[in-house]
Tab-separated table of C-alpha atoms in Angstrom:
chain	number	residue	atom	x	y	z
H	1	MET	CA	-41.880	-11.101	31.370
H	2	GLY	CA	-38.742	-10.448	33.454
H	3	CYS	CA	-35.333	-8.836	33.292
H	4	ALA	CA	-31.961	-10.137	34.500
H	5	ASN	CA	-28.351	-9.395	33.611
H	6	GLY	CA	-29.434	-6.744	31.139
H	7	LYS	CA	-31.606	-9.196	29.126
H	8	VAL	CA	-35.362	-9.418	28.667
H	9	TYR	CA	-36.731	-12.927	29.389
H	10	SER	CA	-40.062	-14.643	28.809
H	11	ARG	CA	-41.106	-16.414	32.041
H	12	LYS	CA	-43.086	-18.979	30.079
H	13	LEU	CA	-40.330	-19.873	27.638
H	14	CYS	CA	-37.388	-19.144	29.988
H	15	ARG	CA	-35.307	-17.804	27.140
H	16	PRO	CA	-34.195	-14.269	26.248
H	17	LEU	CA	-36.398	-12.365	23.842
H	18	VAL	CA	-33.574	-9.899	23.110
H	19	THR	CA	-30.049	-11.289	22.904
H	20	GLU	CA	-26.722	-9.487	23.092
H	21	ALA	CA	-26.337	-9.974	19.341
H	22	ASP	CA	-29.698	-8.240	18.804
H	23	LEU	CA	-28.597	-5.319	20.962
H	24	GLN	CA	-25.307	-5.097	19.090
H	25	ARG	CA	-27.070	-4.975	15.718
H	26	LEU	CA	-29.460	-2.328	17.050
H	27	SER	CA	-26.545	-0.265	18.360
H	28	SER	CA	-24.793	-0.448	14.983
H	29	ALA	CA	-27.974	0.596	13.174
H	30	LEU	CA	-28.516	3.544	15.533
H	31	ALA	CA	-24.917	4.657	15.068
H	32	ASP	CA	-25.529	4.908	11.320
H	33	LEU	CA	-28.552	7.177	11.703
H	34	GLU	CA	-28.174	10.883	11.088
H	35	PRO	CA	-29.833	12.957	13.853
H	36	ARG	CA	-31.339	15.184	11.169
H	37	ARG	CA	-30.892	15.827	7.489
H	38	LEU	CA	-28.661	18.780	6.721
H	39	ARG	CA	-29.285	20.002	3.206
H	40	GLY	CA	-28.022	22.574	0.765
H	41	ARG	CA	-28.406	23.171	-2.971
H	42	VAL	CA	-26.113	22.852	-5.973
H	43	ARG	CA	-25.049	26.264	-7.238
H	44	ALA	CA	-22.546	25.297	-9.934
H	45	CYS	CA	-21.039	22.235	-11.599
H	46	LEU	CA	-17.904	22.098	-13.738
H	47	GLY	CA	-16.480	18.695	-14.634
H	48	GLN	CA	-16.223	16.618	-11.456
H	49	SER	CA	-16.259	19.744	-9.266
H	50	LEU	CA	-19.432	21.159	-7.721
H	51	VAL	CA	-20.301	24.148	-5.545
H	52	ALA	CA	-23.120	23.894	-2.998
H	53	GLY	CA	-24.726	26.559	-0.849
H	54	GLY	CA	-26.430	26.298	2.515
H	55	LEU	CA	-23.965	23.920	4.183
H	56	HIS	CA	-21.258	26.305	5.430
H	57	SER	CA	-22.063	25.824	9.101
H	58	PHE	CA	-22.399	22.046	9.050
H	59	THR	CA	-19.659	20.545	6.885
H	60	ALA	CA	-15.933	20.040	7.296
H	61	ARG	CA	-13.268	19.144	4.781
H	62	GLY	CA	-13.490	15.412	4.109
H	63	ASP	CA	-17.235	15.127	4.787
H	64	ILE	CA	-19.328	13.113	2.333
H	65	CYS	CA	-22.495	14.522	0.777
H	66	ARG	CA	-25.242	12.879	-1.267
H	67	ILE	CA	-26.399	14.765	-4.342
H	68	GLY	CA	-29.757	14.364	-6.052
H	69	THR	CA	-33.215	13.316	-4.914
H	70	ASP	CA	-33.949	10.530	-2.463
H	71	ASP	CA	-35.396	8.282	-5.170
H	72	GLY	CA	-32.788	9.151	-7.807
H	73	PRO	CA	-29.411	7.546	-8.521
H	74	LEU	CA	-26.934	7.794	-5.680
H	75	LEU	CA	-24.174	10.338	-6.331
H	76	LEU	CA	-21.646	10.936	-3.588
H	77	ALA	CA	-19.215	13.837	-3.396
H	78	GLU	CA	-16.549	14.860	-0.898
H	79	VAL	CA	-16.009	18.305	0.563
H	80	VAL	CA	-12.558	19.535	-0.507
H	81	GLY	CA	-12.761	23.217	0.406
H	82	PHE	CA	-14.781	26.372	0.999
H	83	ASP	CA	-14.956	29.897	-0.350
H	84	ASP	CA	-17.410	32.774	-0.449
H	85	GLY	CA	-19.324	31.048	-3.214
H	86	GLY	CA	-20.140	28.003	-1.095
H	87	VAL	CA	-18.848	24.547	-0.310
H	88	ARG	CA	-16.596	22.977	-2.958
H	89	LEU	CA	-17.128	19.266	-3.597
H	90	VAL	CA	-15.628	16.718	-5.975
H	91	ALA	CA	-17.916	13.907	-7.126
H	92	TYR	CA	-17.036	10.215	-6.809
H	93	ALA	CA	-18.734	9.529	-10.155
H	94	ASP	CA	-19.763	11.371	-13.288
H	95	PRO	CA	-22.179	14.127	-12.189
H	96	ALA	CA	-24.139	13.910	-15.447
H	97	GLY	CA	-27.770	14.719	-14.759
H	98	VAL	CA	-27.097	16.997	-11.776
H	99	VAL	CA	-29.022	20.250	-12.233
H	100	ARG	CA	-28.702	23.638	-10.596
H	101	GLY	CA	-30.659	23.596	-7.347
H	102	ALA	CA	-30.359	19.836	-6.818
H	103	PRO	CA	-30.394	18.930	-3.112
H	104	VAL	CA	-27.060	18.243	-1.390
H	105	THR	CA	-27.432	16.201	1.806
H	106	LEU	CA	-24.694	15.672	4.371
H	107	ASP	CA	-24.254	11.903	4.824
H	108	ARG	CA	-21.521	11.015	7.331
H	109	ARG	CA	-22.228	7.276	7.131
H	110	TRP	CA	-19.741	7.050	4.264
H	111	SER	CA	-16.929	8.650	6.280
H	112	ALA	CA	-16.205	5.412	8.156
H	113	VAL	CA	-15.990	1.681	7.421
H	114	ARG	CA	-16.588	-1.389	9.582
H	115	PRO	CA	-13.902	-4.001	8.831
H	116	HIS	CA	-14.475	-7.657	9.706
H	117	THR	CA	-12.195	-10.698	9.853
H	118	SER	CA	-14.237	-12.354	7.087
H	119	TRP	CA	-12.966	-9.715	4.653
H	120	GLN	CA	-9.876	-11.873	4.124
H	121	GLY	CA	-10.143	-13.554	0.749
H	122	ARG	CA	-12.436	-10.822	-0.598
H	123	VAL	CA	-12.082	-8.083	-3.209
H	124	ILE	CA	-13.764	-4.755	-2.430
H	125	ASP	CA	-14.077	-1.338	-4.032
H	126	ALA	CA	-13.250	2.071	-2.583
H	127	PHE	CA	-16.510	2.100	-0.591
H	128	ALA	CA	-15.848	-1.357	0.916
H	129	ARG	CA	-18.483	-2.974	-1.310
H	130	PRO	CA	-17.755	-6.483	-2.643
H	131	VAL	CA	-16.851	-6.741	-6.326
H	132	ASP	CA	-15.844	-10.417	-6.427
H	133	GLY	CA	-19.333	-11.907	-6.779
H	134	LEU	CA	-18.995	-13.906	-3.554
H	135	GLY	CA	-22.027	-12.458	-1.822
H	136	PRO	CA	-22.572	-9.757	0.804
H	137	LEU	CA	-19.680	-8.458	2.880
H	138	PRO	CA	-20.183	-8.795	6.666
H	139	GLN	CA	-19.776	-5.580	8.628
H	140	GLY	CA	-17.949	-5.378	11.931
H	141	PRO	CA	-19.309	-3.622	15.024
H	142	GLU	CA	-16.563	-0.974	15.187
H	143	PRO	CA	-16.628	2.013	12.792
H	144	ARG	CA	-13.178	3.140	11.666
H	145	PRO	CA	-12.738	6.667	10.274
H	146	LEU	CA	-11.336	6.591	6.775
H	147	PHE	CA	-9.136	9.659	7.205
H	148	ALA	CA	-7.823	8.945	10.694
H	149	PRO	CA	-4.582	10.644	11.781
H	150	PRO	CA	-1.404	8.563	12.217
H	151	PRO	CA	-0.680	7.164	15.696
H	152	ASP	CA	1.023	9.530	18.108
H	153	ALA	CA	4.773	9.401	17.540
H	154	LEU	CA	5.612	9.004	21.247
H	155	ALA	CA	2.948	6.335	21.832
H	156	ARG	CA	4.096	4.063	19.013
H	157	ARG	CA	5.980	0.897	19.775
H	158	PRO	CA	9.448	0.522	18.219
H	159	LEU	CA	10.064	-1.592	15.140
H	160	GLY	CA	9.724	-5.324	15.717
H	161	ALA	CA	11.681	-8.445	14.882
H	162	ARG	CA	13.140	-9.316	11.522
H	163	LEU	CA	10.544	-10.244	8.902
H	164	ARG	CA	11.294	-12.964	6.383
H	165	THR	CA	9.820	-11.869	3.077
H	166	GLY	CA	10.621	-15.103	1.220
H	167	VAL	CA	12.325	-13.094	-1.556
H	168	ARG	CA	16.050	-13.875	-1.462
H	169	ALA	CA	17.189	-10.554	-2.922
H	170	LEU	CA	15.387	-8.691	-0.139
H	171	ASP	CA	16.190	-11.038	2.738
H	172	LEU	CA	19.895	-10.875	1.867
H	173	PHE	CA	20.528	-7.284	0.808
H	174	VAL	CA	17.454	-5.232	1.816
H	175	PRO	CA	16.293	-6.877	5.067
H	176	CYS	CA	13.020	-5.789	6.590
H	177	VAL	CA	11.658	-5.743	10.142
H	178	GLU	CA	8.064	-5.824	11.343
H	179	GLY	CA	6.578	-2.346	11.183
H	180	GLN	CA	9.000	-1.028	8.578
H	181	ARG	CA	7.853	1.013	5.572
H	182	LEU	CA	9.596	0.356	2.273
H	183	GLY	CA	9.270	1.998	-1.115
H	184	LEU	CA	9.427	-0.121	-4.266
H	185	PHE	CA	10.769	2.163	-7.005
H	186	ALA	CA	10.450	0.940	-10.574
H	187	GLY	CA	9.756	2.048	-14.102
H	188	SER	CA	6.985	0.481	-16.128
H	189	GLY	CA	7.314	-3.157	-17.151
H	190	VAL	CA	10.192	-4.262	-14.910
H	191	GLY	CA	8.289	-6.671	-12.639
H	192	LYS	CA	6.905	-4.447	-9.898
H	193	SER	CA	3.529	-6.206	-9.593
H	194	THR	CA	5.178	-9.634	-9.739
H	195	LEU	CA	7.460	-8.765	-6.824
H	196	LEU	CA	4.484	-7.499	-4.816
H	197	SER	CA	2.657	-10.769	-5.467
H	198	MET	CA	5.706	-12.731	-4.246
H	199	LEU	CA	5.646	-10.734	-1.014
H	200	ALA	CA	1.916	-11.368	-0.615
H	201	ARG	CA	2.422	-15.134	-0.971
H	202	HIS	CA	5.695	-15.719	0.871
H	203	ALA	CA	6.002	-13.127	3.667
H	204	GLU	CA	5.672	-14.528	7.201
H	205	VAL	CA	2.654	-12.464	8.284
H	206	ASP	CA	-0.918	-13.134	9.413
H	207	VAL	CA	-2.845	-10.813	7.091
H	208	VAL	CA	-2.078	-9.149	3.760
H	209	VAL	CA	-3.965	-6.019	2.651
H	210	VAL	CA	-3.428	-5.082	-1.002
H	211	GLY	CA	-4.463	-1.772	-2.545
H	212	LEU	CA	-4.528	-1.623	-6.360
H	213	VAL	CA	-4.895	2.096	-7.021
H	214	GLY	CA	-5.097	3.304	-10.609
H	215	GLU	CA	-4.209	-0.062	-12.140
H	216	ARG	CA	-5.461	-1.043	-15.589
H	217	GLY	CA	-8.608	-3.158	-15.384
H	218	ARG	CA	-7.024	-6.029	-17.289
H	219	GLU	CA	-4.067	-6.149	-14.895
H	220	VAL	CA	-6.318	-6.351	-11.829
H	221	GLY	CA	-7.800	-9.664	-12.971
H	222	GLU	CA	-4.383	-11.022	-13.912
H	223	PHE	CA	-2.946	-10.000	-10.546
H	224	LEU	CA	-5.731	-11.731	-8.622
H	225	THR	CA	-5.808	-14.904	-10.716
H	226	HIS	CA	-2.210	-15.516	-11.723
H	227	ALA	CA	0.139	-13.338	-9.665
H	228	LEU	CA	-1.551	-13.563	-6.266
H	229	GLY	CA	-2.997	-17.034	-6.752
H	230	PRO	CA	-5.325	-18.971	-4.445
H	231	GLU	CA	-2.777	-19.294	-1.628
H	232	GLY	CA	-2.036	-15.569	-1.572
H	233	ARG	CA	-5.634	-14.492	-2.005
H	234	GLN	CA	-6.856	-16.646	0.885
H	235	ARG	CA	-5.277	-14.423	3.531
H	236	ALA	CA	-5.524	-11.126	1.628
H	237	VAL	CA	-8.005	-8.269	1.511
H	238	VAL	CA	-7.783	-6.605	-1.903
H	239	VAL	CA	-9.010	-3.036	-2.474
H	240	VAL	CA	-9.451	-2.058	-6.124
H	241	ALA	CA	-9.881	1.278	-7.903
H	242	THR	CA	-8.979	1.042	-11.591
H	243	SER	CA	-7.470	3.776	-13.747
H	244	ASP	CA	-10.773	4.549	-15.476
H	245	GLN	CA	-12.487	5.463	-12.198
H	246	PRO	CA	-12.655	9.072	-10.958
H	247	ALA	CA	-9.761	10.527	-8.992
H	248	MET	CA	-11.802	10.661	-5.776
H	249	LEU	CA	-12.331	6.894	-5.875
H	250	ARG	CA	-8.625	6.250	-6.454
H	251	ARG	CA	-7.739	8.467	-3.509
H	252	ARG	CA	-10.370	6.862	-1.292
H	253	ALA	CA	-9.148	3.354	-2.185
H	254	ALA	CA	-5.678	4.210	-0.878
H	255	TYR	CA	-7.081	5.437	2.428
H	256	LEU	CA	-9.368	2.409	2.698
H	257	THR	CA	-6.345	0.122	2.238
H	258	LEU	CA	-4.565	1.748	5.182
H	259	THR	CA	-7.753	1.776	7.292
H	260	VAL	CA	-8.344	-1.968	6.859
H	261	ALA	CA	-4.673	-2.713	7.572
H	262	GLU	CA	-4.830	-0.550	10.720
H	263	TRP	CA	-7.870	-2.453	11.967
H	264	PHE	CA	-6.133	-5.819	11.679
H	265	ARG	CA	-2.971	-4.356	13.246
H	266	ASP	CA	-4.894	-2.982	16.214
H	267	ARG	CA	-6.337	-6.459	16.784
H	268	GLY	CA	-2.795	-7.765	17.346
H	269	ALA	CA	-2.119	-9.233	13.887
H	270	ARG	CA	1.100	-9.045	11.899
H	271	VAL	CA	-0.056	-7.213	8.776
H	272	LEU	CA	1.641	-6.677	5.430
H	273	CYS	CA	0.173	-3.703	3.549
H	274	LEU	CA	0.953	-3.480	-0.176
H	275	LEU	CA	-0.134	-0.335	-2.029
H	276	ASP	CA	0.339	-0.134	-5.802
H	277	SER	CA	0.923	2.651	-6.534
H	278	ILE	CA	1.699	5.865	-4.677
H	279	THR	CA	2.407	7.595	-7.990
H	280	ARG	CA	-1.158	7.065	-9.197
H	281	PHE	CA	-2.451	8.125	-5.776
H	282	ALA	CA	-0.469	11.359	-6.166
H	283	ALA	CA	-1.830	11.809	-9.698
H	284	ALA	CA	-5.358	11.519	-8.280
H	285	LEU	CA	-4.512	14.132	-5.647
H	286	ARG	CA	-3.183	16.460	-8.340
H	287	GLU	CA	-6.427	16.151	-10.300
H	288	ILE	CA	-8.536	16.763	-7.191
H	289	PHE	CA	-6.642	19.787	-5.903
H	290	LEU	CA	-6.396	21.416	-9.325
H	291	SER	CA	-10.152	21.048	-9.776
H	292	ALA	CA	-10.609	22.624	-6.328
H	293	GLY	CA	-8.797	25.736	-7.543
H	294	GLU	CA	-5.239	25.219	-6.257
H	295	LEU	CA	-2.354	26.450	-8.350
H	296	PRO	CA	0.186	23.981	-9.750
H	297	ALA	CA	3.684	24.091	-8.287
H	298	THR	CA	6.409	21.452	-8.711
H	299	ARG	CA	5.981	19.829	-12.148
H	300	GLY	CA	2.262	20.523	-12.088
H	301	TYR	CA	1.656	19.128	-8.590
H	302	PRO	CA	-0.095	21.523	-6.168
H	303	ALA	CA	1.565	21.979	-2.781
H	304	SER	CA	-1.252	20.074	-1.037
H	305	VAL	CA	-0.133	16.851	-2.750
H	306	PHE	CA	3.122	16.890	-0.787
H	307	THR	CA	1.204	17.712	2.395
H	308	GLU	CA	-1.145	14.761	2.013
H	309	LEU	CA	1.496	12.149	1.114
H	310	PRO	CA	2.886	11.868	4.681
H	311	ARG	CA	-0.659	11.780	6.096
H	312	LEU	CA	-1.175	8.502	4.271
H	313	LEU	CA	2.313	7.005	4.562
H	314	GLU	CA	2.760	7.768	8.272
H	315	ARG	CA	-0.283	5.659	9.142
H	316	ALA	CA	1.720	2.531	8.320
H	317	GLY	CA	4.157	1.038	10.806
H	318	PRO	CA	3.805	-0.190	14.384
H	319	GLY	CA	0.820	0.890	16.424
H	320	THR	CA	0.354	1.336	20.145
H	321	GLY	CA	-0.564	-2.328	20.762
H	322	THR	CA	1.048	-5.666	19.998
H	323	GLY	CA	0.207	-5.716	16.289
H	324	THR	CA	2.446	-4.428	13.509
H	325	MET	CA	1.882	-3.136	9.997
H	326	THR	CA	4.754	-3.614	7.586
H	327	ALA	CA	4.122	-1.661	4.395
H	328	VAL	CA	5.505	-1.674	0.866
H	329	PHE	CA	4.464	1.267	-1.306
H	330	SER	CA	5.262	0.996	-4.995
H	331	VAL	CA	6.396	4.121	-6.829
H	332	LEU	CA	6.121	4.224	-10.613
H	333	VAL	CA	9.215	6.226	-11.551
H	334	GLU	CA	8.257	8.505	-14.447
H	335	GLY	CA	10.794	8.361	-17.259
H	336	ASP	CA	13.048	6.165	-15.091
H	337	ASP	CA	14.041	9.362	-13.247
H	338	PRO	CA	14.622	8.471	-9.566
H	339	ASN	CA	14.646	12.164	-8.589
H	340	GLU	CA	11.245	13.151	-9.986
H	341	PRO	CA	9.116	14.954	-7.331
H	342	ILE	CA	6.955	12.090	-6.070
H	343	SER	CA	9.850	9.623	-5.861
H	344	ASP	CA	11.975	12.167	-4.032
H	345	ALA	CA	9.217	13.029	-1.542
H	346	VAL	CA	8.300	9.402	-0.805
H	347	ARG	CA	11.928	8.339	-0.386
H	348	GLY	CA	12.360	10.933	2.365
H	349	ILE	CA	9.362	9.635	4.331
H	350	LEU	CA	9.902	5.863	4.215
H	351	ASP	CA	12.376	3.609	6.049
H	352	GLY	CA	14.082	2.232	2.967
H	353	HIS	CA	13.799	1.754	-0.761
H	354	VAL	CA	14.002	-1.159	-3.184
H	355	VAL	CA	15.037	-0.213	-6.713
H	356	LEU	CA	14.095	-2.344	-9.720
H	357	ALA	CA	16.473	-1.620	-12.610
H	358	ARG	CA	15.470	-1.835	-16.257
H	359	ARG	CA	18.964	-2.930	-17.320
H	360	ILE	CA	18.700	-5.945	-14.982
H	361	ALA	CA	15.230	-6.828	-16.271
H	362	GLU	CA	16.534	-6.636	-19.837
H	363	ARG	CA	19.151	-9.248	-18.908
H	364	GLY	CA	16.306	-11.545	-17.879
H	365	ARG	CA	17.006	-11.671	-14.149
H	366	PHE	CA	13.860	-11.348	-12.051
H	367	PRO	CA	13.136	-9.899	-9.602
H	368	ALA	CA	15.247	-7.118	-11.097
H	369	VAL	CA	16.387	-5.749	-7.721
H	370	ASP	CA	19.415	-3.471	-7.950
H	371	VAL	CA	20.990	-4.434	-4.627
H	372	LEU	CA	23.605	-1.667	-4.809
H	373	ALA	CA	20.985	1.070	-5.280
H	374	SER	CA	18.568	-0.384	-2.698
H	375	LEU	CA	18.772	0.420	1.004
H	376	SER	CA	17.035	-0.624	4.219
H	377	ARG	CA	17.432	1.758	7.150
H	378	ALA	CA	16.707	-1.154	9.489
H	379	ALA	CA	19.545	-3.286	8.075
H	380	PRO	CA	21.986	-2.711	10.973
H	381	ARG	CA	19.572	-4.299	13.442
H	382	CYS	CA	18.659	-7.199	11.149
H	383	TYR	CA	21.995	-8.919	10.615
H	384	ALA	CA	23.939	-11.174	12.929
H	385	PRO	CA	27.651	-10.215	12.997
H	386	ASP	CA	28.663	-12.985	10.582
H	387	GLU	CA	25.763	-12.145	8.241
H	388	ARG	CA	26.705	-8.459	8.237
H	389	GLU	CA	30.280	-9.280	7.265
H	390	LEU	CA	29.107	-11.698	4.568
H	391	VAL	CA	26.710	-9.211	2.960
H	392	ALA	CA	29.255	-6.390	3.131
H	393	ARG	CA	31.779	-8.588	1.318
H	394	ALA	CA	29.243	-9.504	-1.382
H	395	ARG	CA	28.257	-5.852	-1.852
H	396	ALA	CA	31.894	-4.836	-2.188
H	397	LEU	CA	32.528	-7.449	-4.869
H	398	LEU	CA	29.393	-6.458	-6.801
H	399	ALA	CA	30.399	-2.785	-6.593
H	400	THR	CA	33.879	-3.644	-7.862
H	401	TYR	CA	32.410	-5.432	-10.856
H	402	GLU	CA	29.950	-2.604	-11.611
H	403	SER	CA	32.767	-0.040	-11.615
H	404	MET	CA	34.682	-2.041	-14.242
H	405	ALA	CA	31.758	-3.667	-16.069
H	406	GLU	CA	32.260	-1.784	-19.340
H	407	LEU	CA	35.919	-2.771	-19.595
H	408	VAL	CA	35.139	-6.411	-18.798
H	409	GLU	CA	32.268	-6.657	-21.282
H	410	MET	CA	34.301	-4.952	-24.028
H	411	GLY	CA	37.183	-7.372	-23.477
H	412	ALA	CA	39.553	-4.509	-22.632
H	413	TYR	CA	40.376	-5.832	-19.165
H	414	GLU	CA	43.671	-7.715	-18.883
H	415	ARG	CA	43.099	-10.733	-16.684
H	416	GLY	CA	45.339	-11.000	-13.652
H	417	SER	CA	45.961	-7.274	-13.292
H	418	ASN	CA	43.401	-6.743	-10.481
H	419	PRO	CA	42.938	-9.589	-7.940
H	420	GLU	CA	39.844	-7.995	-6.383
H	421	LEU	CA	38.189	-7.669	-9.777
H	422	GLU	CA	39.125	-11.289	-10.518
H	423	ARG	CA	37.204	-12.365	-7.423
H	424	ALA	CA	34.266	-10.144	-8.408
H	425	ILE	CA	34.159	-11.653	-11.900
H	426	ALA	CA	34.293	-15.150	-10.432
H	427	VAL	CA	31.561	-14.656	-7.817
H	428	ARG	CA	29.101	-12.558	-9.852
H	429	PRO	CA	27.405	-15.438	-11.759
H	430	ALA	CA	26.725	-17.291	-8.498
H	431	ILE	CA	25.278	-14.179	-6.830
H	432	GLU	CA	23.121	-13.418	-9.875
H	433	ALA	CA	21.805	-16.996	-9.821
H	434	LEU	CA	21.015	-16.627	-6.117
H	435	LEU	CA	19.156	-13.351	-6.656
H	436	ALA	CA	17.048	-14.794	-9.484
H	437	GLN	CA	13.802	-16.308	-8.194
H	438	ALA	CA	10.708	-17.474	-10.047
H	439	PRO	CA	7.377	-16.093	-8.752
H	440	ASP	CA	6.175	-19.562	-7.686
H	441	GLU	CA	9.533	-20.678	-6.258
H	442	PRO	CA	9.255	-21.422	-2.523
H	443	PRO	CA	11.409	-19.433	-0.086
H	444	THR	CA	14.952	-20.627	0.628
H	445	ASP	CA	15.512	-21.891	4.171
H	446	ASP	CA	18.938	-20.251	4.595
H	447	PRO	CA	19.930	-17.847	1.793
H	448	PHE	CA	22.979	-16.727	3.790
H	449	ALA	CA	24.438	-20.239	3.636
H	450	ARG	CA	24.074	-20.213	-0.157
H	451	LEU	CA	25.710	-16.784	-0.366
H	452	ALA	CA	28.591	-17.928	1.848
H	453	ALA	CA	29.110	-21.002	-0.334
H	454	ALA	CA	29.193	-18.849	-3.482
H	455	LEU	CA	31.793	-16.503	-1.996
H	456	ALA	CA	33.907	-19.398	-0.722
H	457	ALA	CA	33.876	-21.086	-4.128
H	458	ALA	CA	34.924	-17.853	-5.821
H	459	GLU	CA	37.747	-17.292	-3.352
H	460	ALA	CA	38.964	-20.860	-3.825
H	461	GLY	CA	38.805	-20.574	-7.621
H	462	THR	CA	40.787	-17.353	-7.804
H	463	SER	CA	43.343	-18.632	-5.299
H	464	GLY	CA	43.890	-21.746	-7.418
H	465	ASN	CA	44.463	-19.661	-10.543
H	466	ARG	CA	47.194	-17.529	-9.024
H	467	PRO	CA	50.725	-18.193	-10.299
């Protein structure tokens, strides 16, 4: 037996008995061990909320505890607060069967995940467990805290180069750069999930991380099979927490989505993070904080909801290395009111917003992007001078038509009385045709050339009709 270069060798066999891979696995296993078991007891249980005693000196907000006996069913709960009565926890599952005096054991192994490159093409739950039936999920060597703080503002790299999304309406009128954070604001049933699937398939990135938070179970399968498709799913990691699951799981799924995306970003990849939806994440927060004893404030949302929103959203964007995380967060606008509390709060945090309009969807044009109501704060740095002038001209013509749309559609407009409106009427069908794009339609090589041709044809047509 001998030792060289940190390895143990057999002199007879001249091969290492312990390899670097063995040491790495041993190190990972030791990192998961708790130095000792810290236990308390359940004092009270009401709904999903529990109170435990005996853990005041050992737990912090966000810690995970295991409730029940060692040989019983696994029930995990998260510490959400403290008071004189004990530690307040909210369970990740139905606490049916938990009795007064049941043991509560601190278990920090669940506070971190170990992402791996082989997670691409897989579907996982809020605890990073596979739910796609494709076998075990490999674990990486590096633990990543689930509730990590955002990168330091001064250490972050600036936004990167222009990102081609492959969606003409966005590339033309709401351009995006690497590391930008966009909000996708839409009511129900106007094509929000379809647009997200188009981004997942067509965007020029290395990795896509999709979080489906609070979605209906039926829609999850349809999104994976039909909307995302094999080509989109191959490079995507999909995190799922359906609407029937407890609020703690829905909240955790959102944080897991950002954690996995951060890991790929910190490895130097260009990452697209898609989270659907922030509204259901906020609804989960409302349920959690109300059960923890907080008082409702704005439209029933406790103040802590608006404190936690930026903690999640600010984690997206460029990091301190060469990788970038571009993020699109969907916002389900309640009652089609763009100024409801969650929409208003999210809009103030992000770097731009894409608005899907119901009136456009009812006309049958998809994606139903309202280009006049949508805005990218990175647009000035995205356009070349000729592109900026072209898009500004198209926006002006669309705005002119919108301001007079009722008169035109009623037949009350007298043709020839407004030359600018004549040009807007002439160019609008071509622009609408350019903005329409089927989900499986491949990206256009140069959408600006098509827009320029449409404007030129409209100008020529109106010039020829002048007396």
